[in-house]
Amino acid sequence: AQKITQTQPGMFVQEKEAVTLDCTYDTSDPSYGLFWYKQPSSGEMIFLIYQGSYDQQNATEGRYSLNFQKARKSANLVISASQLGDSAMYFCAMREGGTSYDKVIFGPGTSLSVIP
Amino acid sequence: KAGVTQTPRYLIKTRGQQVTLSCSPISGHRSVSWYQQTPGQGLQFLFEYFSETQRNKGNFPGRFSGRQFSNSRSEMNVSTLELGDSALYLCASSFSSSPLHFGNGTRLTVT
């Protein structure tokens, strides 16, 4: 069964510093996609970045990058130059290929607090 | 392009009642998924619909049901509400293998 682990319930980072949020996953499907979402206190889920299992390069989107280590089944999110608006819950998620096409499983989340 | 729209934003119901939540996906998106979010259990997958057919289902009791209409709009119904059903219910739509795009959610409180 697929599973997502986020071992950091809460993280603090100084404004303008970089921070890494950890995510490990477990799946036996060779085809899968990994996502990171941000959820501010308002409740909306905001898509940040995507990494496909066959992608050769790490995904980047502005200040967000995904450190994908396939052999370790790790997909850590790196946020560079943290801003106060980055304070939120961050969820790692995975979608397997095949018949579980749109069944996306989420990790427990990491609460990030950016300190001025 | 309008985002995913969920109505209502807030609901207060009494134990034993039933409730229907609505979700309008992004235009062109045919897949709609529903999630329940609680502080204790996190985000849990309820079910996913594509072209009016349920393709995937999570581990929820039969009190939780859904449907999708020909215009891809989806509804979720919870019958015989329990206190533990209090949660944020999130709907998401997607096109092909694109990322899920979420609505703002419906916050259900059961008293």
Short mmCIF file of C-alpha atoms in Angstrom, two decimals:
data_model
loop_
_atom_site.label_atom_id
_atom_site.label_comp_id
_atom_site.label_asym_id
_atom_site.label_seq_id
_atom_site.Cartn_x
_atom_site.Cartn_y
_atom_site.Cartn_z
CA ALA A 1 0.00 0.00 0.00
CA GLN A 2 1.16 3.48 -0.75
CA LYS A 3 2.27 5.64 2.13
CA ILE A 4 3.67 9.12 2.66
CA THR A 5 5.78 10.06 5.67
CA GLN A 6 6.57 13.57 6.81
CA THR A 7 8.65 13.33 9.97
CA GLN A 8 8.69 17.03 10.87
CA PRO A 9 5.41 18.07 12.49
CA GLY A 10 6.66 21.63 12.87
CA MET A 11 9.53 23.70 11.53
CA PHE A 12 10.82 27.22 12.13
CA VAL A 13 12.92 29.22 9.70
CA GLN A 14 14.30 32.74 9.74
CA GLU A 15 13.00 35.06 7.07
CA LYS A 16 15.20 35.03 3.92
CA GLU A 17 16.78 31.70 4.89
CA ALA A 18 16.27 28.42 3.02
CA VAL A 19 14.37 25.50 4.54
CA THR A 20 13.98 21.84 3.61
CA LEU A 21 10.80 19.93 4.37
CA ASP A 22 11.24 16.16 4.37
CA CYS A 23 9.07 13.62 2.61
CA THR A 24 9.53 9.91 2.09
CA TYR A 25 7.15 7.65 0.24
CA ASP A 26 6.51 4.00 -0.30
CA THR A 27 5.09 2.44 -3.42
CA SER A 28 5.61 -0.63 -5.55
CA ASP A 29 4.31 1.06 -8.70
CA PRO A 30 7.16 2.16 -11.02
CA SER A 31 4.99 4.97 -12.36
CA TYR A 32 3.97 7.63 -9.88
CA GLY A 33 3.86 11.36 -9.34
CA LEU A 34 4.84 13.36 -6.31
CA PHE A 35 3.30 16.70 -5.33
CA TRP A 36 3.71 19.36 -2.72
CA TYR A 37 0.81 21.49 -1.58
CA LYS A 38 0.65 24.50 0.72
CA GLN A 39 -2.32 25.10 3.00
CA PRO A 40 -2.48 28.52 4.70
CA SER A 41 -4.70 29.05 7.71
CA SER A 42 -7.52 30.02 5.33
CA GLY A 43 -7.81 26.34 4.36
CA GLU A 44 -7.25 26.43 0.61
CA MET A 45 -4.84 23.88 -0.83
CA ILE A 46 -2.32 25.45 -3.18
CA PHE A 47 -0.33 23.31 -5.62
CA LEU A 48 3.39 24.11 -5.47
CA ILE A 49 5.43 21.60 -7.45
CA TYR A 50 5.30 18.23 -9.20
CA GLN A 51 7.87 15.48 -9.84
CA GLY A 52 7.22 12.46 -12.04
CA SER A 53 8.91 9.17 -11.24
CA TYR A 54 10.55 9.07 -14.65
CA ASP A 55 11.70 12.69 -14.63
CA GLN A 56 15.48 12.83 -14.84
CA GLN A 57 15.86 16.29 -13.34
CA ASN A 58 14.64 17.74 -10.08
CA ALA A 59 11.59 19.96 -10.48
CA THR A 60 11.83 23.67 -9.77
CA GLU A 61 9.14 26.36 -9.59
CA GLY A 62 10.37 29.79 -8.60
CA ARG A 63 11.56 29.61 -4.99
CA TYR A 64 10.46 25.98 -4.70
CA SER A 65 12.57 23.02 -5.70
CA LEU A 66 12.09 19.33 -5.16
CA ASN A 67 15.08 17.22 -4.12
CA PHE A 68 14.10 13.87 -5.66
CA GLN A 69 16.14 10.87 -4.59
CA LYS A 70 14.40 7.92 -6.20
CA ALA A 71 16.53 5.16 -4.69
CA ARG A 72 15.87 6.51 -1.21
CA LYS A 73 12.19 7.17 -2.05
CA SER A 74 12.64 10.71 -0.89
CA ALA A 75 11.07 13.91 -2.27
CA ASN A 76 12.08 16.82 -0.07
CA LEU A 77 10.78 20.34 -0.72
CA VAL A 78 13.31 23.15 -0.57
CA ILE A 79 12.03 26.69 -0.14
CA SER A 80 14.67 29.32 -0.79
CA ALA A 81 14.62 32.87 0.62
CA SER A 82 11.71 32.23 3.00
CA GLN A 83 9.04 34.90 3.28
CA LEU A 84 6.53 35.57 6.04
CA GLY A 85 3.77 34.47 3.68
CA ASP A 86 5.33 31.01 3.52
CA SER A 87 4.03 30.27 7.01
CA ALA A 88 1.53 27.45 6.42
CA MET A 89 1.01 23.69 6.46
CA TYR A 90 2.86 21.82 3.73
CA PHE A 91 1.70 18.47 2.46
CA CYS A 92 3.58 15.94 0.40
CA ALA A 93 1.36 13.76 -1.79
CA MET A 94 1.64 10.89 -4.23
CA ARG A 95 -0.42 9.60 -7.11
CA GLU A 96 0.23 6.13 -8.46
CA GLY A 97 -0.31 5.21 -12.10
CA GLY A 98 -2.64 2.52 -13.35
CA THR A 99 -6.08 2.10 -11.84
CA SER A 100 -5.39 4.42 -8.90
CA TYR A 101 -5.18 7.18 -11.42
CA ASP A 102 -6.61 9.99 -9.38
CA LYS A 103 -6.34 8.56 -5.89
CA VAL A 104 -3.82 10.94 -4.38
CA ILE A 105 -2.52 10.08 -0.93
CA PHE A 106 -1.32 12.84 1.38
CA GLY A 107 1.24 12.85 4.17
CA PRO A 108 0.41 14.21 7.64
CA GLY A 109 1.90 17.59 6.83
CA THR A 110 4.57 19.90 8.24
CA SER A 111 3.70 23.22 9.84
CA LEU A 112 6.20 25.86 8.77
CA SER A 113 6.59 29.10 10.69
CA VAL A 114 8.71 31.89 9.22
CA ILE A 115 10.23 34.15 11.85
CA PRO A 116 10.89 37.82 11.04
CA LYS B 1 -10.59 30.52 -15.87
CA ALA B 2 -12.71 30.02 -12.76
CA GLY B 3 -11.30 27.72 -10.09
CA VAL B 4 -12.99 24.87 -8.27
CA THR B 5 -16.10 26.12 -6.51
CA GLN B 6 -17.49 24.45 -3.41
CA THR B 7 -20.76 25.32 -1.77
CA PRO B 8 -21.65 26.01 0.89
CA ARG B 9 -18.53 27.26 2.70
CA TYR B 10 -19.90 26.49 6.14
CA LEU B 11 -22.56 24.13 7.43
CA ILE B 12 -23.87 23.33 10.87
CA LYS B 13 -25.95 20.18 11.21
CA THR B 14 -27.31 18.04 14.00
CA ARG B 15 -26.47 14.40 14.60
CA GLY B 16 -28.68 12.10 12.55
CA GLN B 17 -29.33 14.61 9.80
CA GLN B 18 -28.00 14.31 6.30
CA VAL B 19 -26.04 16.82 4.25
CA THR B 20 -25.21 17.41 0.60
CA LEU B 21 -22.11 19.27 -0.50
CA SER B 22 -21.56 20.58 -4.01
CA CYS B 23 -18.47 20.98 -6.16
CA SER B 24 -18.09 22.60 -9.57
CA PRO B 25 -14.77 21.70 -11.19
CA ILE B 26 -12.59 23.84 -13.41
CA SER B 27 -14.03 23.98 -16.90
CA GLY B 28 -12.71 21.04 -18.93
CA HIS B 29 -11.75 18.96 -15.91
CA ARG B 30 -13.59 15.65 -15.89
CA SER B 31 -12.12 14.12 -12.76
CA VAL B 32 -13.44 15.20 -9.37
CA SER B 33 -12.09 13.91 -6.06
CA TRP B 34 -13.31 14.42 -2.52
CA TYR B 35 -11.20 14.53 0.65
CA GLN B 36 -12.00 14.79 4.33
CA GLN B 37 -9.58 16.77 6.49
CA THR B 38 -9.58 16.52 10.28
CA PRO B 39 -6.90 17.46 12.83
CA GLY B 40 -6.59 13.87 13.97
CA GLN B 41 -6.68 11.97 10.67
CA GLY B 42 -5.29 14.53 8.25
CA LEU B 43 -6.37 14.44 4.62
CA GLN B 44 -8.21 11.26 3.76
CA PHE B 45 -9.39 10.27 0.30
CA LEU B 46 -13.12 9.73 0.03
CA PHE B 47 -13.78 8.98 -3.65
CA GLU B 48 -13.07 10.06 -7.19
CA TYR B 49 -15.41 10.42 -10.14
CA PHE B 50 -14.68 10.57 -13.82
CA SER B 51 -17.32 10.90 -16.54
CA GLU B 52 -20.12 10.23 -14.05
CA THR B 53 -18.49 7.00 -12.81
CA GLN B 54 -16.87 6.36 -9.46
CA ARG B 55 -13.34 5.18 -10.26
CA ASN B 56 -11.80 5.04 -6.80
CA LYS B 57 -13.13 4.85 -3.27
CA GLY B 58 -11.47 5.34 0.08
CA ASN B 59 -12.17 3.53 3.35
CA PHE B 60 -15.28 5.33 4.49
CA PRO B 61 -18.64 3.86 5.56
CA GLY B 62 -21.54 3.67 3.18
CA ARG B 63 -23.04 6.78 4.78
CA PHE B 64 -20.67 8.70 2.54
CA SER B 65 -21.74 8.73 -1.07
CA GLY B 66 -21.28 10.87 -4.12
CA ARG B 67 -22.22 11.35 -7.69
CA GLN B 68 -21.13 13.26 -10.74
CA PHE B 69 -23.32 14.86 -13.33
CA SER B 70 -22.86 15.08 -17.08
CA ASN B 71 -21.41 18.61 -16.73
CA SER B 72 -18.76 17.17 -14.33
CA ARG B 73 -20.26 18.90 -11.31
CA SER B 74 -20.21 16.61 -8.29
CA GLU B 75 -22.13 16.23 -5.08
CA MET B 76 -21.21 14.45 -1.90
CA ASN B 77 -23.81 13.22 0.54
CA VAL B 78 -23.38 12.15 4.14
CA SER B 79 -26.38 10.49 5.78
CA THR B 80 -27.04 9.95 9.48
CA LEU B 81 -24.42 12.45 10.54
CA GLU B 82 -22.15 11.68 13.49
CA LEU B 83 -20.09 14.05 15.60
CA GLY B 84 -16.94 12.58 14.05
CA ASP B 85 -18.03 13.74 10.61
CA SER B 86 -17.16 17.31 11.59
CA ALA B 87 -14.38 18.21 9.19
CA LEU B 88 -13.23 20.30 6.29
CA TYR B 89 -14.39 18.62 3.09
CA LEU B 90 -12.23 19.42 0.10
CA CYS B 91 -13.07 18.85 -3.53
CA ALA B 92 -10.42 18.75 -6.23
CA SER B 93 -10.56 18.52 -9.99
CA SER B 94 -7.95 17.56 -12.53
CA PHE B 95 -7.43 17.08 -16.24
CA SER B 96 -5.60 13.96 -17.38
CA SER B 97 -2.47 13.59 -15.20
CA SER B 98 -2.37 17.23 -14.12
CA PRO B 99 -2.07 18.14 -10.43
CA LEU B 100 -5.23 18.32 -8.35
CA HIS B 101 -6.76 21.78 -8.12
CA PHE B 102 -8.66 22.25 -4.89
CA GLY B 103 -11.64 24.33 -3.91
CA ASN B 104 -11.77 26.33 -0.69
CA GLY B 105 -13.63 23.54 1.06
CA THR B 106 -16.82 23.17 3.04
CA ARG B 107 -16.44 23.25 6.79
CA LEU B 108 -19.03 20.96 8.32
CA THR B 109 -19.82 21.08 12.02
CA VAL B 110 -22.04 18.39 13.50
CA THR B 111 -23.57 19.16 16.89
#
